[in-house]
mmCIF file of C-alpha atoms and ligand atoms in Angstrom:
data_model
loop_
_atom_site.group_PDB
_atom_site.id
_atom_site.type_symbol
_atom_site.label_atom_id
_atom_site.label_comp_id
_atom_site.label_asym_id
_atom_site.label_seq_id
_atom_site.Cartn_x
_atom_site.Cartn_y
_atom_site.Cartn_z
ATOM 1 C CA MET A 157 -0.058 -0.014 0.101
ATOM 2 C CA ARG A 158 1.393 3.456 -0.809
ATOM 3 C CA ALA A 159 1.772 5.802 2.008
ATOM 4 C CA MET A 160 -0.312 8.788 0.494
ATOM 5 C CA HIS A 161 -3.652 8.595 -1.370
ATOM 6 C CA THR A 162 -5.288 11.557 -2.815
ATOM 7 C CA LEU A 163 -8.458 12.095 -4.694
ATOM 8 C CA PRO A 164 -8.437 13.865 -8.040
ATOM 9 C CA ASP A 165 -10.257 17.082 -8.188
ATOM 10 C CA PRO A 166 -12.606 16.146 -11.107
ATOM 11 C CA MET A 167 -13.702 13.255 -8.978
ATOM 12 C CA LEU A 168 -14.584 15.519 -6.025
ATOM 13 C CA GLN A 169 -16.460 17.916 -8.371
ATOM 14 C CA ARG A 170 -18.485 15.101 -9.908
ATOM 15 C CA ILE A 171 -19.498 13.904 -6.412
ATOM 16 C CA VAL A 172 -20.657 17.566 -5.590
ATOM 17 C CA ASP A 173 -22.634 18.016 -8.903
ATOM 18 C CA ASP A 174 -24.184 14.511 -8.771
ATOM 19 C CA LEU A 175 -25.417 15.171 -4.994
ATOM 20 C CA ALA A 176 -26.825 18.652 -5.984
ATOM 21 C CA GLU A 177 -28.778 17.433 -9.053
ATOM 22 C CA HIS A 178 -29.776 13.765 -8.276
ATOM 23 C CA GLY A 179 -29.246 13.245 -4.529
ATOM 24 C CA TRP A 180 -26.641 10.467 -5.062
ATOM 25 C CA SER A 181 -23.451 9.707 -6.629
ATOM 26 C CA GLN A 182 -21.569 6.677 -7.775
ATOM 27 C CA GLN A 183 -17.681 6.385 -8.241
ATOM 28 C CA ASP A 184 -16.662 3.060 -9.734
ATOM 29 C CA VAL A 185 -12.745 3.484 -8.720
ATOM 30 C CA PHE A 186 -12.808 5.653 -5.743
ATOM 31 C CA ILE A 187 -9.657 3.922 -4.125
ATOM 32 C CA PRO A 188 -6.916 1.957 -5.591
ATOM 33 C CA GLU A 189 -7.069 -1.939 -5.401
ATOM 34 C CA SER A 190 -4.127 -2.088 -2.978
ATOM 35 C CA LEU A 191 -6.071 0.062 -0.441
ATOM 36 C CA THR A 192 -9.398 -1.912 -1.087
ATOM 37 C CA LEU A 193 -7.377 -5.158 -0.329
ATOM 38 C CA ALA A 194 -5.669 -3.754 2.839
ATOM 39 C CA LEU A 195 -9.102 -2.713 4.133
ATOM 40 C CA ALA A 196 -10.815 -6.010 3.295
ATOM 41 C CA THR A 197 -7.893 -7.875 5.131
ATOM 42 C CA GLU A 198 -8.361 -5.692 8.227
ATOM 43 C CA CYS A 199 -12.088 -6.304 7.911
ATOM 44 C CA HIS A 200 -11.506 -10.090 7.983
ATOM 45 C CA GLU A 201 -9.024 -9.649 10.744
ATOM 46 C CA ARG A 202 -11.320 -7.824 12.965
ATOM 47 C CA ALA A 203 -14.058 -10.400 12.315
ATOM 48 C CA ALA A 204 -11.841 -13.244 13.199
ATOM 49 C CA ALA A 205 -10.847 -11.442 16.321
ATOM 50 C CA GLY A 206 -14.449 -11.433 17.462
ATOM 51 C CA GLN A 207 -14.517 -7.590 17.216
ATOM 52 C CA LEU A 208 -17.613 -7.336 14.691
ATOM 53 C CA ALA A 209 -21.020 -7.294 16.690
ATOM 54 C CA PRO A 210 -24.524 -7.793 15.081
ATOM 55 C CA ALA A 211 -25.783 -4.384 14.020
ATOM 56 C CA ALA A 212 -28.596 -2.496 16.027
ATOM 57 C CA VAL A 213 -31.503 -0.984 14.703
ATOM 58 C CA GLY A 214 -32.479 2.588 16.171
ATOM 59 C CA ARG A 215 -30.525 4.907 18.511
ATOM 60 C CA GLY A 216 -29.646 5.382 22.137
ATOM 61 C CA GLU A 217 -31.870 3.169 24.548
ATOM 62 C CA ALA A 218 -34.091 2.206 21.715
ATOM 63 C CA GLN A 219 -31.584 0.216 20.127
ATOM 64 C CA GLU A 220 -32.012 -3.192 19.533
ATOM 65 C CA VAL A 221 -30.723 -6.141 17.103
ATOM 66 C CA ARG A 222 -33.531 -7.235 14.771
ATOM 67 C CA GLU A 223 -32.078 -9.836 12.221
ATOM 68 C CA GLY A 224 -35.448 -9.492 10.342
ATOM 69 C CA ILE A 225 -34.568 -5.927 9.491
ATOM 70 C CA ARG A 226 -30.608 -6.160 9.003
ATOM 71 C CA GLY A 227 -28.228 -8.987 9.398
ATOM 72 C CA ASP A 228 -24.988 -7.533 9.150
ATOM 73 C CA HIS A 229 -22.132 -7.294 11.772
ATOM 74 C CA ILE A 230 -20.402 -3.956 12.112
ATOM 75 C CA GLN A 231 -17.371 -2.290 14.098
ATOM 76 C CA TRP A 232 -16.979 1.445 14.394
ATOM 77 C CA LEU A 233 -13.931 3.097 13.253
ATOM 78 C CA GLU A 234 -11.583 5.206 15.379
ATOM 79 C CA PRO A 235 -8.607 7.193 14.181
ATOM 80 C CA GLY A 236 -5.204 5.750 14.777
ATOM 81 C CA GLU A 237 -6.147 1.986 14.442
ATOM 82 C CA SER A 238 -4.238 1.218 11.252
ATOM 83 C CA ALA A 239 -2.531 2.857 8.196
ATOM 84 C CA ALA A 240 -5.285 1.495 5.880
ATOM 85 C CA CYS A 241 -8.004 2.888 8.093
ATOM 86 C CA ASP A 242 -6.528 6.240 8.495
ATOM 87 C CA ALA A 243 -5.955 6.381 4.654
ATOM 88 C CA TYR A 244 -9.722 5.886 4.403
ATOM 89 C CA LEU A 245 -10.589 8.524 6.874
ATOM 90 C CA MET A 246 -8.236 10.963 5.370
ATOM 91 C CA LEU A 247 -9.839 10.577 2.066
ATOM 92 C CA MET A 248 -13.407 10.942 3.525
ATOM 93 C CA GLY A 249 -12.051 14.021 5.145
ATOM 94 C CA HIS A 250 -11.359 15.328 1.663
ATOM 95 C CA VAL A 251 -14.830 14.484 0.576
ATOM 96 C CA ARG A 252 -16.105 16.223 3.623
ATOM 97 C CA LEU A 253 -14.356 19.605 2.779
ATOM 98 C CA ALA A 254 -15.423 19.303 -0.960
ATOM 99 C CA LEU A 255 -19.083 18.976 0.129
ATOM 100 C CA ASN A 256 -18.875 21.889 2.399
ATOM 101 C CA ARG A 257 -17.186 24.168 -0.260
ATOM 102 C CA GLY A 258 -19.638 22.930 -3.139
ATOM 103 C CA LEU A 259 -22.839 22.379 -1.190
ATOM 104 C CA PHE A 260 -22.622 24.612 2.042
ATOM 105 C CA LEU A 261 -23.484 21.606 4.058
ATOM 106 C CA GLY A 262 -21.686 22.646 7.165
ATOM 107 C CA LEU A 263 -20.523 19.068 7.797
ATOM 108 C CA GLU A 264 -18.678 18.779 10.932
ATOM 109 C CA ASP A 265 -17.693 15.018 11.290
ATOM 110 C CA TYR A 266 -17.617 11.737 9.760
ATOM 111 C CA GLU A 267 -18.693 8.556 11.617
ATOM 112 C CA SER A 268 -18.085 5.178 9.882
ATOM 113 C CA HIS A 269 -17.896 1.472 10.581
ATOM 114 C CA PHE A 270 -16.941 -1.849 8.824
ATOM 115 C CA ALA A 271 -19.810 -3.959 7.963
ATOM 116 C CA MET A 272 -19.790 -7.602 7.199
ATOM 117 C CA TYR A 273 -22.939 -9.273 5.817
ATOM 118 C CA PRO A 274 -22.689 -13.083 6.084
ATOM 119 C CA PRO A 275 -24.459 -15.104 3.213
ATOM 120 C CA GLY A 276 -28.135 -14.893 3.868
ATOM 121 C CA ALA A 277 -27.953 -11.351 5.319
ATOM 122 C CA PHE A 278 -29.688 -8.267 4.044
ATOM 123 C CA TYR A 279 -30.952 -4.846 5.360
ATOM 124 C CA ARG A 280 -34.599 -3.890 4.577
ATOM 125 C CA ARG A 281 -35.802 -0.670 3.263
ATOM 126 C CA HIS A 282 -34.881 2.268 5.571
ATOM 127 C CA VAL A 283 -33.468 5.882 5.537
ATOM 128 C CA ASP A 284 -30.423 6.633 7.280
ATOM 129 C CA ARG A 285 -31.541 9.578 9.407
ATOM 130 C CA PHE A 286 -33.117 8.899 12.831
ATOM 131 C CA ARG A 287 -36.347 10.515 13.772
ATOM 132 C CA ASP A 288 -34.848 12.156 16.973
ATOM 133 C CA ASP A 289 -31.516 13.038 15.306
ATOM 134 C CA ASP A 290 -31.081 14.836 12.135
ATOM 135 C CA ARG A 291 -27.391 15.266 12.174
ATOM 136 C CA ARG A 292 -26.697 12.679 9.327
ATOM 137 C CA MET A 293 -26.506 14.433 5.978
ATOM 138 C CA VAL A 294 -24.613 12.453 3.374
ATOM 139 C CA SER A 295 -24.282 8.613 3.555
ATOM 140 C CA ALA A 296 -21.256 7.176 1.966
ATOM 141 C CA VAL A 297 -20.695 3.424 1.381
ATOM 142 C CA LEU A 298 -17.256 2.073 0.265
ATOM 143 C CA TYR A 299 -17.259 -1.573 -0.892
ATOM 144 C CA LEU A 300 -14.402 -3.965 -0.358
ATOM 145 C CA ASN A 301 -15.480 -7.066 -2.372
ATOM 146 C CA GLU A 302 -12.972 -8.488 -4.954
ATOM 147 C CA GLY A 303 -14.589 -10.256 -7.684
ATOM 148 C CA TRP A 304 -18.267 -9.559 -6.766
ATOM 149 C CA GLN A 305 -20.704 -11.024 -9.351
ATOM 150 C CA PRO A 306 -24.286 -9.979 -9.969
ATOM 151 C CA GLU A 307 -25.385 -13.534 -9.130
ATOM 152 C CA HIS A 308 -23.931 -12.940 -5.594
ATOM 153 C CA GLY A 309 -26.914 -10.565 -4.980
ATOM 154 C CA GLY A 310 -26.226 -8.117 -2.134
ATOM 155 C CA GLN A 311 -27.171 -5.065 -4.424
ATOM 156 C CA LEU A 312 -27.820 -1.728 -2.933
ATOM 157 C CA ARG A 313 -31.155 -0.856 -4.105
ATOM 158 C CA MET A 314 -31.889 2.926 -3.992
ATOM 159 C CA TYR A 315 -35.543 4.143 -4.362
ATOM 160 C CA LEU A 316 -35.297 7.211 -6.465
ATOM 161 C CA LYS A 317 -37.707 9.990 -7.033
ATOM 162 C CA GLY A 318 -40.438 9.165 -9.494
ATOM 163 C CA GLY A 319 -40.762 5.777 -8.272
ATOM 164 C CA ARG A 320 -37.456 4.471 -10.099
ATOM 165 C CA GLU A 321 -35.212 1.912 -8.462
ATOM 166 C CA HIS A 322 -31.459 1.880 -9.078
ATOM 167 C CA ASP A 323 -29.389 -1.250 -8.139
ATOM 168 C CA ILE A 324 -25.647 -1.153 -7.370
ATOM 169 C CA ASN A 325 -23.315 -4.063 -7.135
ATOM 170 C CA PRO A 326 -20.928 -3.865 -4.134
ATOM 171 C CA VAL A 327 -17.992 -3.826 -6.315
ATOM 172 C CA GLY A 328 -14.501 -3.502 -4.502
ATOM 173 C CA GLY A 329 -13.207 0.053 -4.601
ATOM 174 C CA SER A 330 -16.511 1.776 -5.563
ATOM 175 C CA LEU A 331 -18.165 4.446 -3.619
ATOM 176 C CA VAL A 332 -21.663 5.320 -3.375
ATOM 177 C CA LEU A 333 -22.933 8.615 -1.598
ATOM 178 C CA PHE A 334 -26.531 9.845 -1.289
ATOM 179 C CA LEU A 335 -28.504 12.197 0.855
ATOM 180 C CA SER A 336 -29.183 10.457 4.292
ATOM 181 C CA GLY A 337 -32.535 12.053 4.831
ATOM 182 C CA GLU A 338 -34.101 11.531 1.537
ATOM 183 C CA MET A 339 -32.973 8.467 0.011
ATOM 184 C CA PRO A 340 -34.887 5.277 0.939
ATOM 185 C CA HIS A 341 -32.641 2.140 0.257
ATOM 186 C CA GLU A 342 -32.174 -1.459 1.041
ATOM 187 C CA VAL A 343 -29.459 -4.147 0.725
ATOM 188 C CA LEU A 344 -30.780 -7.371 -1.102
ATOM 189 C CA LEU A 345 -30.101 -10.706 0.181
ATOM 190 C CA ALA A 346 -26.298 -11.453 -0.101
ATOM 191 C CA HIS A 347 -25.498 -14.921 -1.114
ATOM 192 C CA HIS A 348 -21.666 -14.303 -0.550
ATOM 193 C CA GLU A 349 -19.919 -12.622 2.362
ATOM 194 C CA ARG A 350 -20.182 -8.876 1.652
ATOM 195 C CA LEU A 351 -17.843 -6.318 2.937
ATOM 196 C CA SER A 352 -18.051 -2.674 3.310
ATOM 197 C CA LEU A 353 -17.112 0.534 5.152
ATOM 198 C CA THR A 354 -20.230 2.697 5.717
ATOM 199 C CA GLY A 355 -20.262 6.160 7.070
ATOM 200 C CA TRP A 356 -22.211 9.379 7.636
ATOM 201 C CA PHE A 357 -21.130 12.957 7.351
ATOM 202 C CA ARG A 358 -22.918 14.930 9.966
ATOM 203 C CA ARG A 359 -23.528 18.469 10.856
ATOM 204 C CA ARG A 360 -23.686 20.076 14.109
ATOM 205 C CA GLY A 361 -26.773 18.890 16.261
ATOM 206 C CA THR A 362 -29.518 21.289 17.161
ATOM 207 C CA ASP A 363 -30.130 20.246 20.674
ATOM 208 C CA ILE A 364 -31.811 22.770 22.864
ATOM 209 C CA PHE A 365 -30.878 22.495 26.420
HETATM 210 C C1 OGA B 53 -26.566 1.021 5.976
HETATM 211 C C2 OGA B 53 -26.720 0.720 4.648
HETATM 212 C C3 OGA B 53 -25.861 0.062 2.391
HETATM 213 C C4 OGA B 53 -24.833 -0.803 1.762
HETATM 214 O O1 OGA B 53 -25.474 0.675 6.546
HETATM 215 O O2 OGA B 53 -27.110 1.818 6.534
HETATM 216 O O3 OGA B 53 -27.744 1.017 4.059
HETATM 217 O O4 OGA B 53 -24.866 -0.955 0.553
HETATM 218 N N1 OGA B 53 -25.904 0.226 3.865
HETATM 219 O O5 OGA B 53 -24.146 -1.313 2.567
HETATM 220 MN MN1 MN B 54 -28.490 2.632 5.106
#
């Protein structure tokens, strides 16, 4: 893995323009294969060490694990855990600044987790913003699957305006972004283990205390 990764300005501009025009963006080659591989390896190591836990639905005290809604296993990222994760967080930091410059979103931070869907797992239709917390503005999913085939299932299905659906295969190195509060989506049944890094750009909360 190279020590430094950067994002070309035209790619950042495409992301900004896509989000402004359509509410979502897909970049087929967001990171080089070497970084995808390093992140996938790290996800496997964390899983083998028992660090991934069944994902919960909801927030705060209302959180509960409901396998009928989502069957993935996750672990939240912290800075300083590995070179590969830090490279990923740095790139997403660049995206955050581009979104703030281009869309005036006032994004303050980025929270993200590894996600592993074992064969047979899915995530039913939902939106990424909580009823009691509207800080999540833009969702970003980076896929870590080498050699993913359409028959492996596990597509991200987005429900676009006008009743159209758009399916995306979770191909390694590709990134999908969408407006968290406006894009209903689901993960279709995966027949193969499916890896990703999923995160949310957040603005400052509006708690009144
Ligand atoms: C999520 C989610 C989509 C995907 O974790 O909230 O919708 O393609 N993930 O993994
Ligand atoms: Mn989601």
